[in-house]
Tab-separated table of C-alpha atoms in Angstrom:
chain	number	residue	atom	x	y	z
A	1268	UNK	CA	80.063	124.116	25.976
A	1269	UNK	CA	82.033	120.904	26.405
A	1270	UNK	CA	84.634	121.516	29.145
A	1271	UNK	CA	88.442	120.657	28.712
A	1272	UNK	CA	91.827	121.155	30.287
A	1273	UNK	CA	94.330	123.644	29.501
A	1274	UNK	CA	97.295	122.277	27.379
A	1275	UNK	CA	100.048	121.127	29.658
A	1276	UNK	CA	97.798	120.558	32.554
A	1277	UNK	CA	96.163	117.319	34.144
A	1278	UNK	CA	93.824	116.125	36.562
A	1279	UNK	CA	94.901	113.550	39.194
A	1280	UNK	CA	92.618	110.388	40.406
A	1281	UNK	CA	92.882	109.131	43.638
A	1282	UNK	CA	95.278	106.335	42.545
A	1283	UNK	CA	97.589	108.997	41.124
A	1284	UNK	CA	97.295	111.382	44.164
A	1285	UNK	CA	98.239	108.613	46.374
A	1286	UNK	CA	101.266	107.519	43.850
A	1287	UNK	CA	102.520	111.175	43.941
A	1288	UNK	CA	102.359	111.505	47.768
A	1289	UNK	CA	104.268	108.064	48.094
A	1290	UNK	CA	107.184	109.777	46.190
A	1291	UNK	CA	106.753	113.163	48.155
A	1292	UNK	CA	106.994	111.463	51.469
A	1293	UNK	CA	110.196	109.710	50.556
A	1294	UNK	CA	111.726	112.909	49.427
A	1295	UNK	CA	110.333	114.840	52.366
A	1296	UNK	CA	111.916	112.329	54.644
A	1297	UNK	CA	115.187	112.442	53.002
A	1298	UNK	CA	115.126	116.272	53.037
A	1299	UNK	CA	114.718	116.422	56.670
A	1300	UNK	CA	117.252	113.690	57.378
A	1301	UNK	CA	119.799	115.622	55.847
A	1302	UNK	CA	118.835	118.700	57.621
A	1303	UNK	CA	116.792	120.801	55.469
A	1304	UNK	CA	113.985	122.538	56.671
A	1305	UNK	CA	110.409	123.426	54.818
A	1306	UNK	CA	109.624	126.636	53.050
A	1307	UNK	CA	106.784	127.684	50.868
A	1308	UNK	CA	106.700	131.044	48.572
A	1309	UNK	CA	103.695	132.374	46.761
A	1310	UNK	CA	102.509	130.816	43.608
A	1311	UNK	CA	103.198	134.180	41.963
A	1312	UNK	CA	105.894	136.844	42.131
A	1313	UNK	CA	106.518	140.465	40.969
A	1314	UNK	CA	107.218	139.904	37.117
A	1315	UNK	CA	110.555	141.898	37.659
A	1316	UNK	CA	111.692	139.287	40.197
A	1317	UNK	CA	111.668	136.461	37.784
A	1318	UNK	CA	112.737	138.245	34.588
A	1319	UNK	CA	116.547	138.177	33.646
A	1320	UNK	CA	117.339	135.346	36.091
A	1321	UNK	CA	116.764	132.290	33.383
A	1322	UNK	CA	118.154	133.600	30.039
A	1323	UNK	CA	116.512	134.624	27.187
A	1324	UNK	CA	114.687	131.239	26.638
A	1325	UNK	CA	113.635	131.144	30.132
A	1326	UNK	CA	112.253	134.494	30.207
A	1327	UNK	CA	110.155	133.765	27.373
A	1328	UNK	CA	108.372	130.667	28.922
A	1329	UNK	CA	107.283	132.822	31.914
A	1330	UNK	CA	103.637	132.870	32.496
A	1331	UNK	CA	102.572	136.537	32.899
A	1332	UNK	CA	99.389	137.688	34.742
A	1333	UNK	CA	97.243	140.478	33.358
A	1334	UNK	CA	96.984	143.514	35.649
A	1335	UNK	CA	93.547	143.572	37.241
A	1336	UNK	CA	90.544	145.729	35.722
A	1337	UNK	CA	91.230	147.562	32.565
A	1338	UNK	CA	94.725	146.567	31.814
A	1339	UNK	CA	95.065	148.436	28.616
A	1340	UNK	CA	94.245	151.891	30.239
A	1341	UNK	CA	97.935	152.745	30.784
A	1342	UNK	CA	99.043	151.252	27.522
A	1343	UNK	CA	100.882	153.319	25.099
A	1344	UNK	CA	99.006	153.690	21.901
A	1345	UNK	CA	102.266	153.666	19.722
A	1346	UNK	CA	103.511	150.611	21.254
A	1347	UNK	CA	99.954	148.831	21.028
A	1348	UNK	CA	99.840	149.919	17.297
A	1349	UNK	CA	103.463	148.740	16.753
A	1350	UNK	CA	102.807	145.336	18.556
A	1351	UNK	CA	105.884	145.651	20.489
A	1352	UNK	CA	105.495	142.959	22.975
A	1353	UNK	CA	108.422	143.586	25.038
A	1354	UNK	CA	107.092	147.225	25.818
A	1355	UNK	CA	103.786	146.041	26.120
A	1356	UNK	CA	104.282	143.448	28.704
A	1357	UNK	CA	105.504	145.726	31.260
A	1358	UNK	CA	102.506	147.831	30.816
A	1359	UNK	CA	99.775	145.175	30.990
A	1360	UNK	CA	101.639	142.661	33.433
A	1361	UNK	CA	103.581	143.203	36.626
A	1362	UNK	CA	102.990	139.875	38.231
A	1363	UNK	CA	103.906	136.192	36.982
A	1364	UNK	CA	103.715	132.762	37.975
A	1365	UNK	CA	106.952	131.371	39.288
A	1366	UNK	CA	109.060	129.785	36.718
A	1367	UNK	CA	111.057	127.512	39.493
A	1368	UNK	CA	111.566	127.428	43.069
A	1369	UNK	CA	114.945	128.828	43.153
A	1370	UNK	CA	114.739	132.184	42.207
A	1371	UNK	CA	111.730	132.838	44.729
A	1372	UNK	CA	114.191	131.412	47.448
A	1373	UNK	CA	116.562	133.615	46.488
A	1374	UNK	CA	114.415	136.502	46.622
A	1375	UNK	CA	113.331	135.096	50.166
A	1376	UNK	CA	116.976	134.923	51.463
A	1377	UNK	CA	117.559	138.558	50.321
A	1378	UNK	CA	114.563	139.853	51.947
A	1379	UNK	CA	115.166	137.799	55.500
A	1380	UNK	CA	119.207	137.501	55.569
A	1381	UNK	CA	119.431	139.312	58.800
A	1382	UNK	CA	117.137	136.618	60.508
A	1383	UNK	CA	118.383	133.547	58.954
A	1384	UNK	CA	121.136	131.385	60.615
A	1385	UNK	CA	123.815	130.395	57.855
A	1386	UNK	CA	124.403	127.801	56.141
A	1387	UNK	CA	120.751	127.926	55.683
A	1388	UNK	CA	119.109	124.669	54.357
A	1389	UNK	CA	115.652	124.584	52.903
A	1390	UNK	CA	113.485	122.224	50.990
A	1391	UNK	CA	110.383	123.166	49.047
A	1392	UNK	CA	107.786	121.112	47.182
A	1393	UNK	CA	105.402	123.271	45.271
A	1394	UNK	CA	104.138	123.727	41.749
A	1395	UNK	CA	105.794	125.791	39.241
A	1396	UNK	CA	104.587	127.127	35.472
A	1397	UNK	CA	106.274	127.230	32.358
A	1398	UNK	CA	104.762	128.233	28.850
A	1399	UNK	CA	106.615	125.327	27.147
A	1400	UNK	CA	105.224	123.104	24.347
A	1401	UNK	CA	104.032	119.996	26.146
A	1402	UNK	CA	105.197	116.560	25.391
A	1403	UNK	CA	105.894	113.368	27.263
A	1404	UNK	CA	107.373	114.235	30.659
A	1405	UNK	CA	106.978	117.873	29.970
A	1406	UNK	CA	104.014	119.951	31.451
A	1407	UNK	CA	103.145	123.683	31.710
A	1408	UNK	CA	102.095	123.106	35.299
A	1409	UNK	CA	104.391	120.752	37.343
A	1410	UNK	CA	105.896	120.119	40.866
A	1411	UNK	CA	109.355	120.596	41.812
A	1412	UNK	CA	110.912	119.271	44.843
A	1413	UNK	CA	113.895	121.338	45.795
A	1414	UNK	CA	116.617	121.470	48.266
A	1415	UNK	CA	119.023	124.201	48.726
A	1416	UNK	CA	121.898	125.345	51.075
A	1417	UNK	CA	122.820	129.011	51.139
A	1418	UNK	CA	125.750	130.611	52.936
A	1419	UNK	CA	128.408	128.012	52.481
A	1420	UNK	CA	130.990	127.736	49.532
A	1421	UNK	CA	132.462	124.310	50.969
A	1422	UNK	CA	132.345	121.454	48.176
A	1423	UNK	CA	131.176	119.119	50.727
A	1424	UNK	CA	127.710	120.558	50.073
A	1425	UNK	CA	127.966	119.153	46.567
A	1426	UNK	CA	129.043	116.101	48.123
A	1427	UNK	CA	125.940	115.752	50.312
A	1428	UNK	CA	123.526	116.387	47.735
A	1429	UNK	CA	125.104	113.883	45.397
A	1430	UNK	CA	124.329	111.331	48.693
A	1431	UNK	CA	120.778	112.815	48.769
A	1432	UNK	CA	120.115	112.124	45.137
A	1433	UNK	CA	121.325	108.606	45.423
A	1434	UNK	CA	119.559	107.699	48.408
A	1435	UNK	CA	116.226	108.970	47.451
A	1436	UNK	CA	116.312	107.263	43.943
A	1437	UNK	CA	117.488	104.008	45.675
A	1438	UNK	CA	114.277	104.274	48.187
A	1439	UNK	CA	112.039	104.887	45.122
A	1440	UNK	CA	113.624	101.809	43.498
A	1441	UNK	CA	114.889	104.151	40.417
A	1442	UNK	CA	118.253	103.189	39.020
A	1443	UNK	CA	119.938	106.737	37.905
A	1444	UNK	CA	122.906	108.304	36.715
A	1445	UNK	CA	124.155	111.485	37.843
A	1446	UNK	CA	125.685	113.630	35.157
A	1447	UNK	CA	127.974	116.521	36.665
A	1448	UNK	CA	129.818	119.191	35.130
A	1449	UNK	CA	131.156	122.439	36.475
A	1450	UNK	CA	130.298	125.795	34.618
A	1451	UNK	CA	134.190	127.088	35.356
A	1452	UNK	CA	134.971	124.331	32.880
A	1453	UNK	CA	132.576	125.773	30.473
A	1454	UNK	CA	134.211	129.161	30.844
A	1455	UNK	CA	137.384	127.526	30.291
A	1456	UNK	CA	136.293	125.736	27.180
A	1457	UNK	CA	135.051	129.295	26.090
A	1458	UNK	CA	138.462	130.655	26.713
A	1459	UNK	CA	140.220	127.990	25.145
A	1460	UNK	CA	138.307	128.214	22.035
A	1461	UNK	CA	138.411	132.223	21.935
A	1462	UNK	CA	134.602	132.760	22.265
A	1463	UNK	CA	134.599	134.075	25.888
A	1464	UNK	CA	132.318	136.761	24.678
A	1465	UNK	CA	129.862	134.138	23.348
A	1466	UNK	CA	129.702	132.037	26.650
A	1467	UNK	CA	125.963	132.120	26.950
A	1468	UNK	CA	125.402	131.542	23.436
A	1469	UNK	CA	127.681	128.334	23.713
A	1470	UNK	CA	126.228	126.852	26.687
A	1471	UNK	CA	122.510	127.326	25.550
A	1472	UNK	CA	123.571	125.379	22.468
A	1473	UNK	CA	125.683	122.661	24.218
A	1474	UNK	CA	123.106	122.085	26.604
A	1475	UNK	CA	120.727	120.777	23.757
A	1476	UNK	CA	123.165	118.095	22.597
A	1477	UNK	CA	121.022	115.242	23.925
A	1478	UNK	CA	117.922	116.512	21.993
A	1479	UNK	CA	119.525	117.809	18.584
A	1480	UNK	CA	122.812	115.830	18.430
A	1481	UNK	CA	126.370	117.184	17.478
A	1482	UNK	CA	125.373	118.276	14.113
A	1483	UNK	CA	122.388	120.298	15.296
A	1484	UNK	CA	124.791	121.802	18.095
A	1485	UNK	CA	127.446	122.751	15.708
A	1486	UNK	CA	124.480	124.476	13.272
A	1487	UNK	CA	123.386	126.357	16.248
A	1488	UNK	CA	126.707	127.488	17.362
A	1489	UNK	CA	127.352	128.569	13.915
A	1490	UNK	CA	124.018	130.490	13.838
A	1491	UNK	CA	125.078	132.241	17.153
A	1492	UNK	CA	128.166	133.579	15.550
A	1493	UNK	CA	130.617	131.104	16.571
A	1494	UNK	CA	133.247	130.677	13.905
A	1495	UNK	CA	133.976	126.952	12.463
A	1496	UNK	CA	137.474	127.552	13.678
A	1497	UNK	CA	136.550	127.929	17.158
A	1498	UNK	CA	133.919	124.878	16.866
A	1499	UNK	CA	136.762	122.747	15.629
A	1500	UNK	CA	138.966	123.445	18.495
A	1501	UNK	CA	135.911	122.067	20.586
A	1502	UNK	CA	135.445	118.901	18.459
A	1503	UNK	CA	136.875	116.785	21.580
A	1504	UNK	CA	134.020	117.400	23.656
A	1505	UNK	CA	131.830	114.977	21.492
A	1506	UNK	CA	134.336	112.223	21.933
A	1507	UNK	CA	134.730	111.704	25.485
A	1508	UNK	CA	136.169	108.518	27.558
A	1509	UNK	CA	134.024	106.534	29.756
A	1510	UNK	CA	136.440	107.196	32.638
A	1511	UNK	CA	135.212	110.371	34.224
A	1512	UNK	CA	138.614	111.106	36.132
A	1513	UNK	CA	140.645	110.462	32.914
A	1514	UNK	CA	138.625	113.149	30.989
A	1515	UNK	CA	139.221	115.508	33.951
A	1516	UNK	CA	143.059	114.867	33.528
A	1517	UNK	CA	142.924	115.493	29.872
A	1518	UNK	CA	141.073	118.848	30.305
A	1519	UNK	CA	143.997	119.830	32.832
A	1520	UNK	CA	146.402	119.720	29.821
A	1521	UNK	CA	144.139	121.703	27.692
A	1522	UNK	CA	143.499	124.372	30.485
A	1523	UNK	CA	147.297	124.863	30.986
A	1524	UNK	CA	147.154	128.551	32.102
A	1525	UNK	CA	143.718	128.982	32.282
A	1526	UNK	CA	142.789	129.783	35.858
A	1527	UNK	CA	139.104	129.696	35.703
A	1528	UNK	CA	139.077	126.274	33.721
A	1529	UNK	CA	141.565	124.609	36.281
A	1530	UNK	CA	139.690	125.749	39.280
A	1531	UNK	CA	136.414	123.991	37.547
A	1532	UNK	CA	138.442	120.980	36.870
A	1533	UNK	CA	139.938	121.088	40.770
A	1534	UNK	CA	136.543	121.405	42.160
A	1535	UNK	CA	135.244	118.489	40.196
A	1536	UNK	CA	137.895	116.470	41.025
A	1537	UNK	CA	137.024	116.710	44.743
A	1538	UNK	CA	133.491	116.201	44.440
A	1539	UNK	CA	133.696	112.908	42.290
A	1540	UNK	CA	136.782	111.648	44.505
A	1541	UNK	CA	134.937	112.156	47.807
A	1542	UNK	CA	131.757	110.657	46.608
A	1543	UNK	CA	133.636	107.663	45.557
A	1544	UNK	CA	135.415	107.618	48.951
A	1545	UNK	CA	131.864	107.267	50.573
A	1546	UNK	CA	130.860	104.288	48.313
A	1547	UNK	CA	129.330	105.720	45.280
A	1548	UNK	CA	129.505	103.860	42.275
A	1549	UNK	CA	131.728	105.204	39.554
A	1550	UNK	CA	128.888	104.276	37.133
A	1551	UNK	CA	126.397	106.446	38.826
A	1552	UNK	CA	128.151	109.405	38.944
A	1553	UNK	CA	129.601	110.570	35.502
A	1554	UNK	CA	131.480	113.814	34.413
A	1555	UNK	CA	129.414	115.034	31.399
A	1556	UNK	CA	131.493	117.589	29.644
A	1557	UNK	CA	128.696	118.706	27.408
A	1558	UNK	CA	126.294	119.227	30.374
A	1559	UNK	CA	125.616	122.889	30.377
A	1560	UNK	CA	122.031	123.398	31.849
A	1561	UNK	CA	120.448	126.424	30.377
A	1562	UNK	CA	119.884	128.719	33.342
A	1563	UNK	CA	122.509	131.765	33.498
A	1564	UNK	CA	122.632	131.857	37.248
A	1565	UNK	CA	124.743	128.948	37.667
A	1566	UNK	CA	128.537	129.632	38.470
A	1567	UNK	CA	130.032	126.172	39.925
A	1568	UNK	CA	128.751	122.469	39.767
A	1569	UNK	CA	125.926	121.420	37.629
A	1570	UNK	CA	123.977	118.313	38.144
A	1571	UNK	CA	121.545	116.382	35.910
A	1572	UNK	CA	119.904	113.225	36.844
A	1573	UNK	CA	118.595	110.415	34.149
A	1574	UNK	CA	116.952	107.140	34.385
A	1575	UNK	CA	118.873	104.049	33.313
A	1576	UNK	CA	115.920	102.034	32.188
A	1577	UNK	CA	113.526	104.738	30.827
A	1578	UNK	CA	114.126	106.937	27.839
A	1579	UNK	CA	113.287	110.313	29.229
A	1580	UNK	CA	114.693	113.769	29.778
A	1581	UNK	CA	116.336	114.577	33.089
A	1582	UNK	CA	114.231	113.536	36.303
A	1583	UNK	CA	116.533	115.727	38.543
A	1584	UNK	CA	118.963	118.814	38.095
A	1585	UNK	CA	120.646	121.596	39.940
A	1586	UNK	CA	123.744	123.378	40.614
A	1587	UNK	CA	125.778	126.008	42.327
A	1588	UNK	CA	124.646	129.700	42.154
A	1589	UNK	CA	126.993	131.857	44.091
A	1590	UNK	CA	125.638	135.117	42.990
A	1591	UNK	CA	121.910	135.106	42.741
A	1592	UNK	CA	121.052	136.934	45.655
A	1593	UNK	CA	123.349	139.668	44.312
A	1594	UNK	CA	120.385	140.764	41.676
A	1595	UNK	CA	118.474	141.568	44.805
A	1596	UNK	CA	121.062	143.652	46.297
A	1597	UNK	CA	122.480	141.274	48.848
A	1598	UNK	CA	125.901	140.050	48.259
A	1599	UNK	CA	128.152	137.344	49.469
A	1600	UNK	CA	125.315	134.520	50.021
A	1601	UNK	CA	126.647	131.655	47.932
A	1602	UNK	CA	124.391	128.785	47.227
A	1603	UNK	CA	123.682	125.255	45.679
A	1604	UNK	CA	120.449	123.465	45.193
A	1605	UNK	CA	119.106	120.227	43.452
A	1606	UNK	CA	115.530	119.487	42.364
A	1607	UNK	CA	113.557	116.233	41.762
A	1608	UNK	CA	111.140	116.260	38.871
A	1609	UNK	CA	108.028	114.626	40.385
A	1610	UNK	CA	105.969	114.194	37.529
A	1611	UNK	CA	108.952	112.542	35.648
A	1612	UNK	CA	109.832	110.625	38.408
A	1613	UNK	CA	106.355	109.465	38.544
A	1614	UNK	CA	106.168	108.357	34.864
A	1615	UNK	CA	109.419	106.439	35.116
A	1616	UNK	CA	107.923	104.363	38.106
A	1617	UNK	CA	104.672	103.876	36.213
A	1618	UNK	CA	106.620	102.450	33.360
A	1619	UNK	CA	108.592	100.225	35.432
A	1620	UNK	CA	105.765	99.129	37.581
A	1621	UNK	CA	107.647	100.511	41.101
A	1622	UNK	CA	104.622	101.538	43.101
A	1623	UNK	CA	104.105	99.191	45.808
A	1624	UNK	CA	100.537	98.164	47.049
A	1625	UNK	CA	100.658	100.310	49.953
A	1626	UNK	CA	101.005	103.411	47.942
A	1627	UNK	CA	97.529	103.501	46.969
A	1628	UNK	CA	94.375	105.107	48.842
A	1629	UNK	CA	91.980	102.361	49.718
A	1630	UNK	CA	89.204	102.101	52.202
A	1631	UNK	CA	89.804	98.985	54.477
A	1632	UNK	CA	86.221	98.324	55.349
A	1633	UNK	CA	82.877	98.913	53.894
A	1634	UNK	CA	79.738	98.255	56.236
A	1635	UNK	CA	76.871	97.037	54.281
A	1636	UNK	CA	73.536	99.315	55.128
A	1637	UNK	CA	70.756	97.126	56.375
A	1638	UNK	CA	68.849	100.277	57.620
A	1639	UNK	CA	67.083	100.837	60.956
A	1640	UNK	CA	69.054	100.039	64.239
A	1641	UNK	CA	71.605	98.275	62.375
A	1642	UNK	CA	72.706	101.282	60.650
A	1643	UNK	CA	73.538	103.031	64.048
A	1644	UNK	CA	75.248	100.076	65.383
A	1645	UNK	CA	77.340	100.354	62.150
A	1646	UNK	CA	78.114	103.891	62.558
A	1647	UNK	CA	79.123	103.443	66.037
A	1648	UNK	CA	81.602	100.836	64.998
A	1649	UNK	CA	82.788	102.881	62.060
A	1650	UNK	CA	83.686	105.495	64.715
A	1651	UNK	CA	85.658	103.045	66.611
A	1652	UNK	CA	87.732	101.760	63.472
A	1653	UNK	CA	88.365	105.519	62.649
A	1654	UNK	CA	89.820	106.548	66.131
A	1655	UNK	CA	92.013	103.684	65.966
A	1656	UNK	CA	93.348	104.984	62.423
A	1657	UNK	CA	91.408	102.638	60.376
A	1658	UNK	CA	89.652	103.839	57.190
A	1659	UNK	CA	86.148	102.683	57.008
A	1660	UNK	CA	82.678	103.861	55.520
A	1661	UNK	CA	78.993	103.040	55.561
A	1662	UNK	CA	77.255	102.526	52.292
A	1663	UNK	CA	74.939	105.566	52.241
A	1664	UNK	CA	71.622	103.772	51.196
A	1665	UNK	CA	69.719	100.736	52.210
A	1666	UNK	CA	70.097	98.887	48.933
A	1667	UNK	CA	69.996	95.403	47.532
A	1668	UNK	CA	73.176	93.754	48.803
A	1669	UNK	CA	74.306	92.848	45.347
A	1670	UNK	CA	74.655	96.541	44.558
A	1671	UNK	CA	76.472	97.161	47.560
A	1672	UNK	CA	78.922	94.450	46.810
A	1673	UNK	CA	79.545	95.922	43.325
A	1674	UNK	CA	80.386	99.282	44.678
A	1675	UNK	CA	82.967	97.780	46.960
A	1676	UNK	CA	84.561	95.904	44.171
A	1677	UNK	CA	84.955	98.959	41.828
A	1678	UNK	CA	86.240	101.060	44.593
A	1679	UNK	CA	88.912	98.627	45.448
A	1680	UNK	CA	87.492	98.386	49.068
A	1681	UNK	CA	89.070	95.460	50.701
A	1682	UNK	CA	86.446	94.012	53.028
A	1683	UNK	CA	82.592	94.000	53.030
A	1684	UNK	CA	81.306	93.997	56.683
A	1685	UNK	CA	77.866	92.818	57.472
A	1686	UNK	CA	76.335	93.852	60.948
A	1687	UNK	CA	72.749	92.759	60.846
A	1688	UNK	CA	70.088	91.918	63.382
A	1689	UNK	CA	71.641	88.466	64.159
A	1690	UNK	CA	75.389	89.859	64.464
A	1691	UNK	CA	74.166	92.516	66.967
A	1692	UNK	CA	72.304	89.816	69.027
A	1693	UNK	CA	75.169	87.628	69.149
A	1694	UNK	CA	77.749	90.408	69.575
A	1695	UNK	CA	79.711	89.264	66.489
A	1696	UNK	CA	80.686	90.505	63.200
A	1697	UNK	CA	81.051	89.091	59.748
A	1698	UNK	CA	83.261	90.162	57.187
A	1699	UNK	CA	84.223	89.146	53.547
A	1700	UNK	CA	87.794	89.764	52.303
A	1701	UNK	CA	86.958	90.595	48.710
A	1702	UNK	CA	90.652	90.075	47.441
A	1703	UNK	CA	90.834	86.582	49.002
A	1704	UNK	CA	87.131	85.641	48.641
A	1705	UNK	CA	87.036	84.589	52.384
A	1706	UNK	CA	84.187	85.165	54.715
A	1707	UNK	CA	84.610	85.115	58.412
A	1708	UNK	CA	82.545	85.534	61.496
A	1709	UNK	CA	84.410	86.834	64.728
A	1710	UNK	CA	83.198	88.623	67.700
A	1711	UNK	CA	83.083	92.381	67.955
A	1712	UNK	CA	86.207	92.330	70.663
A	1713	UNK	CA	88.221	90.170	68.171
A	1714	UNK	CA	87.473	92.375	65.184
A	1715	UNK	CA	88.619	95.391	66.827
A	1716	UNK	CA	91.929	94.063	67.893
A	1717	UNK	CA	92.775	92.659	64.585
């Protein structure tokens, strides 16, 4: 049978792995510069840990793991016959692959809050899995690179995370715009339109604006039971000024007397104003009133980062989640976090040709294999190079030199080294720079010092 990959997954070549590491190394360096500490959690969690945290659509995309052994032994025959998937799932599966890194982090905090020093700042770089429909920039297995702070309600955390985003993307060479909103503003809009009981339906539909457009959002709102009268009240959402602070001032008028909405406006004003005071360009930080983010656990600021030069979905996102640990029985631990989408960042950088030459994994020296005593001398020299942190290898067989040349060129090795009988006798070494096409003979001492 011809082998194949599961949909939404990929193999990574040496070049791709090296480039991914380049991105990760920059993110990890910046995470630690901003005071975040590393954390890793298991690839799978109890199903009960994950369900009910992401909303209806998110729960549907969780990869469930079948129970070991005869997973049908405890199934209710009637549920099986009725094909009641909701009841069957809990009977045949009690584990699932993690959907994101935030909920497992909240579980970790809930389990270990007595040992943690708050505010607790952690970063996490690990794969997650979603049973989504694969398309460009959307995979079923992908890495998230998260930074979260728990135990602080200070809006300075939001300001700091904006700095972290912009510093990291600047170093990667990716021009981005950070779209920012606040869930309290969305609650205020629901109150303004008289659809407070439909807040989740409203935010889920609004979050799809960039995918299905205004007509699609209006259609979905109607399908979710929101009246045309309420939708008309919200029509101003689709006609916003380019001035973020001006849009916030307009909202203040509409939210007169609406405490929750006004609180959201004040919080957002603070974050944007302080960011501008720290030198952030107003073009890079935009108040997006239609930004909703479909995850139910957000309670305050929400972020989404988009590339300015490549048409793609968000390459980063996050927000404040003040109540997430409560579902695990631990109250009063507010949190906020952001995520970098490694796979989409990679695609953007690849399309724009932003990867530097050093973001590749290449062997510096290939030693030609002449057989006999020369092989041992070559191995001794290779050992010395490796001890100096220089990559080197010996061609495994004593083959024709043309074959060894071809191997070096195809593999992208920089230099082919000749340590033959004559070189050993004279204490020299000959090497050819395969990129420049130049060949040199130098003393062994000079070679090792270069």
